[in-house]
Amino acid sequence: MSDVLPLVEARLRTTLGEPDARAAVTFLGTDRVEVLRFQDRDQDGGLVRYATLGMSAQPMADPTAVLADPVRGPRAELLISVRAGLADTDKVLRPLAILAASPQVEGLIVAPGASLDVGEPLWPGAPFTSVLVAEPGGLVEDLELDEPLDPVRFLPLLPMTPNEAAWKRVHGAQALQERWLTNGTDLRDPARRSVPLD
């Protein structure tokens, strides 16, 4: 069985270009998680994208299973995109690594529609402490692996304010995304305000 992470990094580089920075975080009892930073200066003001590398090394295990399957199970990496130069978003490194380690630490299966909360601002002064996991495939295509391994899915994370996270718990992820769309919310604005939730 080939090592998954070099294939994952190759997919990220093919899609997003060369990373201009990378850092590694290791939590007690977990594998190392790297976060790669990619600059995209083609758009207005530019975007900076952060991608985890390491979460997909092992499949996510069903927390109710007696034994974790070392081969089968969903695999994923996390992506977050923000407008460059508007906040000190490089500090998202540690919260992003914490979220990427959560399947190993807490036995979570991270899937689209889920809320993930880090309990602190995603970066200094950020109005967000949690994220909504969005559908994969839009920015980075799934990476197919040899059988019997599941493909690696690249899951975008959409920062949520505490009010949005509370509203999503009641009304669901789809309703919140529709609210964002209706209001023309710039989900890449690192300092945006909560969408109107009346």
Short mmCIF file of C-alpha atoms in Angstrom, two decimals:
data_model
loop_
_atom_site.label_atom_id
_atom_site.label_comp_id
_atom_site.label_asym_id
_atom_site.label_seq_id
_atom_site.Cartn_x
_atom_site.Cartn_y
_atom_site.Cartn_z
CA MET A 1 0.00 0.00 0.00
CA SER A 2 1.50 3.31 -1.07
CA ASP A 3 1.88 6.21 1.32
CA VAL A 4 -1.13 8.50 0.97
CA LEU A 5 0.37 11.85 1.98
CA PRO A 6 2.78 12.36 -0.95
CA LEU A 7 -0.18 11.79 -3.30
CA VAL A 8 -2.28 14.27 -1.33
CA GLU A 9 0.44 16.90 -1.43
CA ALA A 10 0.89 16.36 -5.17
CA ARG A 11 -2.86 16.92 -5.70
CA LEU A 12 -2.75 20.14 -3.65
CA ARG A 13 0.28 21.44 -5.59
CA THR A 14 -1.28 20.57 -8.95
CA THR A 15 -4.47 22.44 -8.05
CA LEU A 16 -3.25 25.34 -5.89
CA GLY A 17 0.36 25.81 -6.99
CA GLU A 18 3.48 25.78 -4.84
CA PRO A 19 2.95 26.46 -1.14
CA ASP A 20 4.85 29.53 0.06
CA ALA A 21 4.88 28.42 3.70
CA ARG A 22 4.27 25.30 5.75
CA ALA A 23 4.27 24.45 9.42
CA ALA A 24 3.83 21.27 11.41
CA VAL A 25 1.92 20.67 14.61
CA THR A 26 2.00 17.49 16.67
CA PHE A 27 -0.43 16.75 19.47
CA LEU A 28 0.26 14.11 22.11
CA GLY A 29 -0.82 10.70 20.85
CA THR A 30 -1.48 11.81 17.26
CA ASP A 31 0.33 11.84 13.96
CA ARG A 32 1.92 15.07 12.79
CA VAL A 33 -0.35 17.48 10.90
CA GLU A 34 1.12 20.01 8.51
CA VAL A 35 -0.63 23.14 7.28
CA LEU A 36 0.40 24.49 3.88
CA ARG A 37 -0.24 28.07 2.77
CA PHE A 38 -0.96 28.94 -0.85
CA GLN A 39 -1.17 32.51 -2.17
CA ASP A 40 -3.56 33.23 -5.03
CA ARG A 41 -2.90 36.74 -6.33
CA ASP A 42 -5.03 36.45 -9.47
CA GLN A 43 -8.21 37.75 -7.84
CA ASP A 44 -9.12 41.15 -6.39
CA GLY A 45 -6.94 41.69 -3.34
CA GLY A 46 -5.74 38.10 -3.56
CA LEU A 47 -6.67 35.03 -1.57
CA VAL A 48 -4.68 32.96 0.82
CA ARG A 49 -5.60 29.31 1.18
CA TYR A 50 -4.59 27.01 4.02
CA ALA A 51 -4.68 23.23 3.55
CA THR A 52 -4.00 20.49 6.06
CA LEU A 53 -1.70 17.60 5.22
CA GLY A 54 -1.76 14.59 7.51
CA MET A 55 -5.41 14.10 8.41
CA SER A 56 -5.86 11.64 5.52
CA ALA A 57 -2.95 9.39 6.57
CA GLN A 58 -5.46 7.25 8.47
CA PRO A 59 -9.14 6.64 7.75
CA MET A 60 -11.65 8.25 10.09
CA ALA A 61 -13.21 5.60 12.31
CA ASP A 62 -16.80 5.27 13.42
CA PRO A 63 -16.71 6.29 17.10
CA THR A 64 -19.18 3.47 17.94
CA ALA A 65 -16.99 0.75 16.39
CA VAL A 66 -15.21 -1.57 18.81
CA LEU A 67 -12.10 -1.69 16.61
CA ALA A 68 -11.03 0.94 14.08
CA ASP A 69 -10.47 -0.39 10.57
CA PRO A 70 -6.87 0.59 9.67
CA VAL A 71 -7.64 0.56 5.92
CA ARG A 72 -11.30 1.32 5.18
CA GLY A 73 -13.10 4.48 6.12
CA PRO A 74 -13.46 8.08 4.94
CA ARG A 75 -10.29 10.15 4.47
CA ALA A 76 -10.15 13.93 4.25
CA GLU A 77 -8.04 17.06 4.40
CA LEU A 78 -9.33 20.53 5.32
CA LEU A 79 -9.16 23.77 3.32
CA ILE A 80 -9.90 27.34 4.31
CA SER A 81 -9.75 30.35 1.96
CA VAL A 82 -9.66 33.99 3.09
CA ARG A 83 -8.93 37.37 1.54
CA ALA A 84 -5.28 38.27 1.96
CA GLY A 85 -4.00 41.21 3.98
CA LEU A 86 -7.16 41.97 5.99
CA ALA A 87 -6.26 40.09 9.19
CA ASP A 88 -3.46 38.01 10.73
CA THR A 89 -4.95 34.84 9.29
CA ASP A 90 -1.66 32.90 9.47
CA LYS A 91 -2.56 32.27 13.11
CA VAL A 92 -5.28 29.89 11.81
CA LEU A 93 -2.49 27.30 11.65
CA ARG A 94 -3.03 25.87 15.13
CA PRO A 95 -6.87 25.84 15.10
CA LEU A 96 -6.79 24.20 11.67
CA ALA A 97 -4.33 21.56 12.89
CA ILE A 98 -6.55 20.93 15.94
CA LEU A 99 -9.54 20.35 13.67
CA ALA A 100 -7.49 18.04 11.43
CA ALA A 101 -6.40 16.01 14.48
CA SER A 102 -9.94 15.74 15.87
CA PRO A 103 -10.72 12.39 14.18
CA GLN A 104 -7.71 10.82 15.95
CA VAL A 105 -8.20 12.65 19.25
CA GLU A 106 -11.98 12.60 19.59
CA GLY A 107 -13.02 9.81 17.24
CA LEU A 108 -14.99 12.17 15.00
CA ILE A 109 -15.93 11.60 11.41
CA VAL A 110 -15.68 15.01 9.73
CA ALA A 111 -18.29 15.26 6.97
CA PRO A 112 -20.10 17.96 4.99
CA GLY A 113 -22.76 19.76 7.02
CA ALA A 114 -20.92 19.29 10.31
CA SER A 115 -19.97 22.14 12.64
CA LEU A 116 -16.51 22.15 14.19
CA ASP A 117 -15.74 24.48 17.09
CA VAL A 118 -12.25 25.33 18.34
CA GLY A 119 -13.50 27.38 21.30
CA GLU A 120 -11.31 30.37 20.48
CA PRO A 121 -11.02 32.86 17.60
CA LEU A 122 -9.68 31.24 14.42
CA TRP A 123 -7.10 34.08 14.28
CA PRO A 124 -6.52 37.20 16.42
CA GLY A 125 -9.63 39.38 16.43
CA ALA A 126 -11.62 36.93 14.30
CA PRO A 127 -15.39 36.97 14.88
CA PHE A 128 -15.39 33.19 14.27
CA THR A 129 -14.72 30.31 16.66
CA SER A 130 -16.28 27.57 14.53
CA VAL A 131 -16.57 26.44 10.94
CA LEU A 132 -19.15 24.76 8.75
CA VAL A 133 -17.80 21.84 6.73
CA ALA A 134 -18.85 22.38 3.09
CA GLU A 135 -19.19 19.94 0.21
CA PRO A 136 -15.91 18.78 -1.39
CA GLY A 137 -14.96 18.83 -5.06
CA GLY A 138 -15.36 22.51 -5.84
CA LEU A 139 -11.78 23.68 -5.36
CA VAL A 140 -9.73 20.47 -5.14
CA GLU A 141 -11.07 17.27 -6.69
CA ASP A 142 -11.28 14.08 -4.64
CA LEU A 143 -8.11 11.97 -4.81
CA GLU A 144 -8.89 8.38 -5.76
CA LEU A 145 -6.69 5.79 -4.03
CA ASP A 146 -6.05 2.13 -4.80
CA GLU A 147 -8.69 -0.31 -3.57
CA PRO A 148 -9.71 -0.92 -0.83
CA LEU A 149 -8.84 2.63 0.33
CA ASP A 150 -11.53 5.30 0.26
CA PRO A 151 -10.75 8.47 -1.74
CA VAL A 152 -9.33 11.53 0.00
CA ARG A 153 -11.90 14.36 0.04
CA PHE A 154 -10.77 17.98 0.36
CA LEU A 155 -13.35 19.63 2.61
CA PRO A 156 -13.72 23.43 2.51
CA LEU A 157 -14.32 25.09 5.88
CA LEU A 158 -16.61 28.13 6.07
CA PRO A 159 -16.04 30.30 9.18
CA MET A 160 -19.17 30.87 11.28
CA THR A 161 -19.90 33.51 13.91
CA PRO A 162 -21.33 32.20 17.22
CA ASN A 163 -24.80 33.47 16.20
CA GLU A 164 -24.58 31.67 12.86
CA ALA A 165 -23.42 28.46 14.56
CA ALA A 166 -26.36 28.62 17.00
CA TRP A 167 -28.81 29.33 14.16
CA LYS A 168 -27.36 26.43 12.13
CA ARG A 169 -27.93 24.03 15.06
CA VAL A 170 -31.64 24.85 14.91
CA HIS A 171 -32.23 25.27 11.18
CA GLY A 172 -29.50 23.12 9.61
CA ALA A 173 -26.48 23.67 7.37
CA GLN A 174 -28.49 24.01 4.14
CA ALA A 175 -30.64 26.81 5.58
CA LEU A 176 -27.56 28.72 6.76
CA GLN A 177 -25.87 28.38 3.37
CA GLU A 178 -29.04 29.64 1.67
CA ARG A 179 -29.10 32.61 4.06
CA TRP A 180 -25.48 33.41 3.17
CA LEU A 181 -26.28 33.15 -0.54
CA THR A 182 -29.42 35.29 -0.32
CA ASN A 183 -27.49 38.05 1.47
CA GLY A 184 -24.46 37.90 -0.85
CA THR A 185 -22.19 37.10 2.11
CA ASP A 186 -18.47 37.18 1.34
CA LEU A 187 -17.44 34.03 3.20
CA ARG A 188 -13.77 34.79 2.47
CA ASP A 189 -13.84 38.11 4.34
CA PRO A 190 -11.86 37.43 7.54
CA ALA A 191 -13.60 40.29 9.36
CA ARG A 192 -17.16 39.91 8.07
CA ARG A 193 -20.17 40.35 10.33
CA SER A 194 -22.85 37.75 11.00
CA VAL A 195 -25.47 37.37 8.29
CA PRO A 196 -28.94 38.73 9.31
CA LEU A 197 -30.74 35.85 11.01
CA ASP A 198 -34.18 37.37 11.75
#
